[in-house]
mmCIF file of C-alpha atoms in Angstrom:
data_model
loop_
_atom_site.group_PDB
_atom_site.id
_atom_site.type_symbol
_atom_site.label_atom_id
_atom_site.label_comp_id
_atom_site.label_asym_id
_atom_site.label_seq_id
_atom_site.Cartn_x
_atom_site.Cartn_y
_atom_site.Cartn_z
ATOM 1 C CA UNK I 428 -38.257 72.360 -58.790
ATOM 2 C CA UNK I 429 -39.980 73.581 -61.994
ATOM 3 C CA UNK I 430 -42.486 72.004 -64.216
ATOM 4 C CA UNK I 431 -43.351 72.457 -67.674
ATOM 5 C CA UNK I 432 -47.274 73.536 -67.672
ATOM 6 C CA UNK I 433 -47.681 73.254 -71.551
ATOM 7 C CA UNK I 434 -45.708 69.833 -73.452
ATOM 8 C CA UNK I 435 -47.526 71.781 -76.943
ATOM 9 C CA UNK I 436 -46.030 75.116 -75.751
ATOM 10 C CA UNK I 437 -42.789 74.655 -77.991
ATOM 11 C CA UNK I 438 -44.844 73.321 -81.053
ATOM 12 C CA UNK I 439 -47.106 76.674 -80.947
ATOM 13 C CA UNK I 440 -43.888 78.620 -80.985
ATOM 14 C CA UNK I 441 -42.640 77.013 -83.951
ATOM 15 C CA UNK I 442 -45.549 77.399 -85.314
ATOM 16 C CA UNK I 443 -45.976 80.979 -84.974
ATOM 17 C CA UNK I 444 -42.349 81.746 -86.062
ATOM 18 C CA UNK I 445 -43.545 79.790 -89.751
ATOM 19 C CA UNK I 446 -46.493 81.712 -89.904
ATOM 20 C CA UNK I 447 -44.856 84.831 -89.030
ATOM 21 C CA UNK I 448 -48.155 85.539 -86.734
ATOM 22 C CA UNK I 449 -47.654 87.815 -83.508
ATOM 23 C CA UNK I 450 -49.273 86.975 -80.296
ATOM 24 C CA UNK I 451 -52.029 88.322 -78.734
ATOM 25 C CA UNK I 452 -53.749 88.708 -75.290
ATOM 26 C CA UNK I 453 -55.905 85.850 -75.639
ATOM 27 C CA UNK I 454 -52.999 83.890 -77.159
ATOM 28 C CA UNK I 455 -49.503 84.601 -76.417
ATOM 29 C CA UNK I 456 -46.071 83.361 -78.029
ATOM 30 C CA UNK I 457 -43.888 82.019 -75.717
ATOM 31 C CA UNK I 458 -40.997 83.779 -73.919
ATOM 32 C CA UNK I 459 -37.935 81.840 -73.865
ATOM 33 C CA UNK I 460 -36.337 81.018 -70.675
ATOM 34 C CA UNK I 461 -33.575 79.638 -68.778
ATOM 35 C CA UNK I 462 -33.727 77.808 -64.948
ATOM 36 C CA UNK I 463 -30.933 76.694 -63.241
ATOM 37 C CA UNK I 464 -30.426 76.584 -59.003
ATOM 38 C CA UNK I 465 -27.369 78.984 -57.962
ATOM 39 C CA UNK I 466 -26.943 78.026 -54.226
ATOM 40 C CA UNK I 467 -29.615 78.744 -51.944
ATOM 41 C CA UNK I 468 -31.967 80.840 -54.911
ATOM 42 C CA UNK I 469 -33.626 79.007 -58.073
ATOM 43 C CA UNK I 470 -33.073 81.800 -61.227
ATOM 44 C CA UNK I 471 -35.164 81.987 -64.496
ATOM 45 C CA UNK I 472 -34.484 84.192 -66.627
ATOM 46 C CA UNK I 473 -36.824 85.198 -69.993
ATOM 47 C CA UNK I 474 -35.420 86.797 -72.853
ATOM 48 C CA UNK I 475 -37.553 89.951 -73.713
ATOM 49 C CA UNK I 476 -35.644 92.453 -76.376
ATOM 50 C CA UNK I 477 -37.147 95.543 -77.007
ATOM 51 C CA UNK I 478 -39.528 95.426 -74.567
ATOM 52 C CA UNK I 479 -39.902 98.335 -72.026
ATOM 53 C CA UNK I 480 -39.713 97.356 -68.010
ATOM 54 C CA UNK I 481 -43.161 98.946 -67.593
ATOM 55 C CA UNK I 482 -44.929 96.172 -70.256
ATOM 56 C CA UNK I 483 -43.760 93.554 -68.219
ATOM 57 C CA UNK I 484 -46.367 91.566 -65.620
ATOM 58 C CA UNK I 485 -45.424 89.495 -63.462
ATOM 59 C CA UNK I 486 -47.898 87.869 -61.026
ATOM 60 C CA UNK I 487 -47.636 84.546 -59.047
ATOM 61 C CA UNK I 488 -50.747 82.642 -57.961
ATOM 62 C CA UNK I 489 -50.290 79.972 -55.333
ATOM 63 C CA UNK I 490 -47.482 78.009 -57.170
ATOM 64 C CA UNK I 491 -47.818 79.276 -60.584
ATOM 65 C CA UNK I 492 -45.660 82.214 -61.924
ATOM 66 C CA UNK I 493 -47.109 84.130 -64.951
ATOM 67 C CA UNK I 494 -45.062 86.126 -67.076
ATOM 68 C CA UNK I 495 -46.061 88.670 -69.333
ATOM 69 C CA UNK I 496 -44.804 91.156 -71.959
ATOM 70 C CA UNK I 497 -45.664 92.973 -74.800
ATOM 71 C CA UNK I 498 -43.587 94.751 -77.388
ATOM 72 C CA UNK I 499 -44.960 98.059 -79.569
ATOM 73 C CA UNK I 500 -44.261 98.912 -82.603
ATOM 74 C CA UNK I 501 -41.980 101.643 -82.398
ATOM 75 C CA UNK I 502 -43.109 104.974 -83.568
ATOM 76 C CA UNK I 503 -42.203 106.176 -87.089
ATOM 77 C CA UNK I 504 -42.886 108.910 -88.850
ATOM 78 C CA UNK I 505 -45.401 109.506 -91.816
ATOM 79 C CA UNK I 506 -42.390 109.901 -94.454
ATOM 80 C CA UNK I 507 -41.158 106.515 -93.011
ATOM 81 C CA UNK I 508 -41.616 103.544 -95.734
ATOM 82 C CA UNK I 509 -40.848 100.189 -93.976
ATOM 83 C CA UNK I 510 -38.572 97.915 -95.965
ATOM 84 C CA UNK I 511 -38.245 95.012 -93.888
ATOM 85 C CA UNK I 512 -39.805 94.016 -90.081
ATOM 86 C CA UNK I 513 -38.526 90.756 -88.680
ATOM 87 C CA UNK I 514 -38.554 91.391 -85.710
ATOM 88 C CA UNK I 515 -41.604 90.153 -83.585
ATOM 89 C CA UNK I 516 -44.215 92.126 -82.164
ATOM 90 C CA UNK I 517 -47.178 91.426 -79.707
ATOM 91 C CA UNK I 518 -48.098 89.741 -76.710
ATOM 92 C CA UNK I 519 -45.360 86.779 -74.949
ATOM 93 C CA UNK I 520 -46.043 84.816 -71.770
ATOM 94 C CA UNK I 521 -44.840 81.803 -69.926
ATOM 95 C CA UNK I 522 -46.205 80.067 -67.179
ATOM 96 C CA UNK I 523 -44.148 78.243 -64.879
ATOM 97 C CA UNK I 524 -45.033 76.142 -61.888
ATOM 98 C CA UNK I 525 -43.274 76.618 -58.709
ATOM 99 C CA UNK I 526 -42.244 73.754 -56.673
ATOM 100 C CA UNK I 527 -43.730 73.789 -52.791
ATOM 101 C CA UNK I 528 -40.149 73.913 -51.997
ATOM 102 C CA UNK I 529 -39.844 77.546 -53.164
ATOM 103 C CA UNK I 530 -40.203 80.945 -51.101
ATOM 104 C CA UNK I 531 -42.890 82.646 -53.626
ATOM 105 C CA UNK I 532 -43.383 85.666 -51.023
ATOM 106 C CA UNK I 533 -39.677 86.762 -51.669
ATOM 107 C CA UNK I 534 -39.493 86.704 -55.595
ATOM 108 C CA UNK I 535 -36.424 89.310 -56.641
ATOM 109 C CA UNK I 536 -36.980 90.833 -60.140
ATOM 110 C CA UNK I 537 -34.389 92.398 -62.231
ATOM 111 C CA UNK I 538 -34.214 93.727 -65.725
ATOM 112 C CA UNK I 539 -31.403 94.408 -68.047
ATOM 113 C CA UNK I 540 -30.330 94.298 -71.456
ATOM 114 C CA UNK I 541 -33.808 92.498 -72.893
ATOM 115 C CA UNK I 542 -33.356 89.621 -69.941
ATOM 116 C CA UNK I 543 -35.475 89.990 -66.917
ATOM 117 C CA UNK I 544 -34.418 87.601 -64.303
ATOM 118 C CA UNK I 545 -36.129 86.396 -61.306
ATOM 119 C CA UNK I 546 -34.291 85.160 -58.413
ATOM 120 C CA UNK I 547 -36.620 82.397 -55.803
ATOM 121 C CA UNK I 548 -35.332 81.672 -53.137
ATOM 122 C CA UNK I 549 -35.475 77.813 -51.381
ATOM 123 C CA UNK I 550 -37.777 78.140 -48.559
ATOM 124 C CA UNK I 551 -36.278 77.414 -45.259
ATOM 125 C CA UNK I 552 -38.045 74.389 -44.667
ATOM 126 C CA UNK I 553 -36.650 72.478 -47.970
ATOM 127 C CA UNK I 554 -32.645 73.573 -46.985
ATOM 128 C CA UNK I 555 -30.650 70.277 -45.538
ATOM 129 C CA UNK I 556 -30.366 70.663 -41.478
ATOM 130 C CA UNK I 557 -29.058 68.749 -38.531
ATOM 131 C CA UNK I 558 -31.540 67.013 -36.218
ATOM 132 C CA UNK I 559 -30.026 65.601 -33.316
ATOM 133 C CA UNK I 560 -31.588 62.450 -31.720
ATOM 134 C CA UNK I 561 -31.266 60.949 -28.643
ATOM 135 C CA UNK I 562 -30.959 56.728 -28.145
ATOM 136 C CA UNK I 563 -29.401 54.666 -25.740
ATOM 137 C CA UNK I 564 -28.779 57.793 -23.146
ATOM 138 C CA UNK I 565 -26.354 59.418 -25.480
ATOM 139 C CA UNK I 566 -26.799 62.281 -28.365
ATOM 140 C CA UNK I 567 -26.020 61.707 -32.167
ATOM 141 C CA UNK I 568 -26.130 63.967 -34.908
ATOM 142 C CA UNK I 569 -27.586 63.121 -37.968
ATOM 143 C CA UNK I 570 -27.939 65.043 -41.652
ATOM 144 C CA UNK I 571 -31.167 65.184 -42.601
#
């Protein structure tokens, strides 16, 4: 139900994490994510620590999602001497691609403890159903 839009996306990440470079708006590091189906909803969820609900965008264009954060430098004082920053700052994204088979008008967003997690729901028309048929004058059911 999900495709990968970039094969070089995980290259550019390790990349970045080497060069200890931070991303930017014209190019973002990747977002890590999980996807896995949970009965009748698909759920992805991208880890983003330290960043606050309000720098997150999330848009969806026909059948791509686009995911977007950014995490600030927190503010420090002027008597405050830095001794060591590992953690990453700047601009992350993913883009995912959405399967026809998924209800994009009824994307569920939560955030919580650095994980925001969207929940998709299978659009009616992709669940399993029953068509009944008609042949030699009597009815049959059939999955379909």
């Amino acid at each position: 139900m999900l495709m990968r839009t970039d094969p070089f996306r995980e290259l550019d990440r390790l990349t970045q994490q080497l060069m200890g470079t931070t991303g930017t708006w014209s190019k973002p590091s990747v977002m890590p994510m999980d996807a896995y189906r949970e009965g009748d909803e698909y759920v992805i969820a991208f880890d983003v620590p330290g960043v606050s609900a309000d720098a997150i965008d999330i848009d969806v264009e026909r059948n791509m999602l686009t995911v977007k954060a950014e995490r600030r430098p927190t503010v420090r004082g002027e008597d405050v001497q830095m001794e060591l920053s590992e953690r990453p700052l700047g601009v992350f994204s993913r883009q995912v691609m959405l399967a026809d088979t998924l209800d994009t008008e009824n994307i569920k967003a939560d955030y919580d403890a650095g994980v925001l997690t969207l929940r998709i729901p299978i659009a009616e028309r992709a669940k399993p159903r029953k068509i009944t048929i008609s042949a030699d004058g009597g009815r049959k059911e059939i999955s379909g």
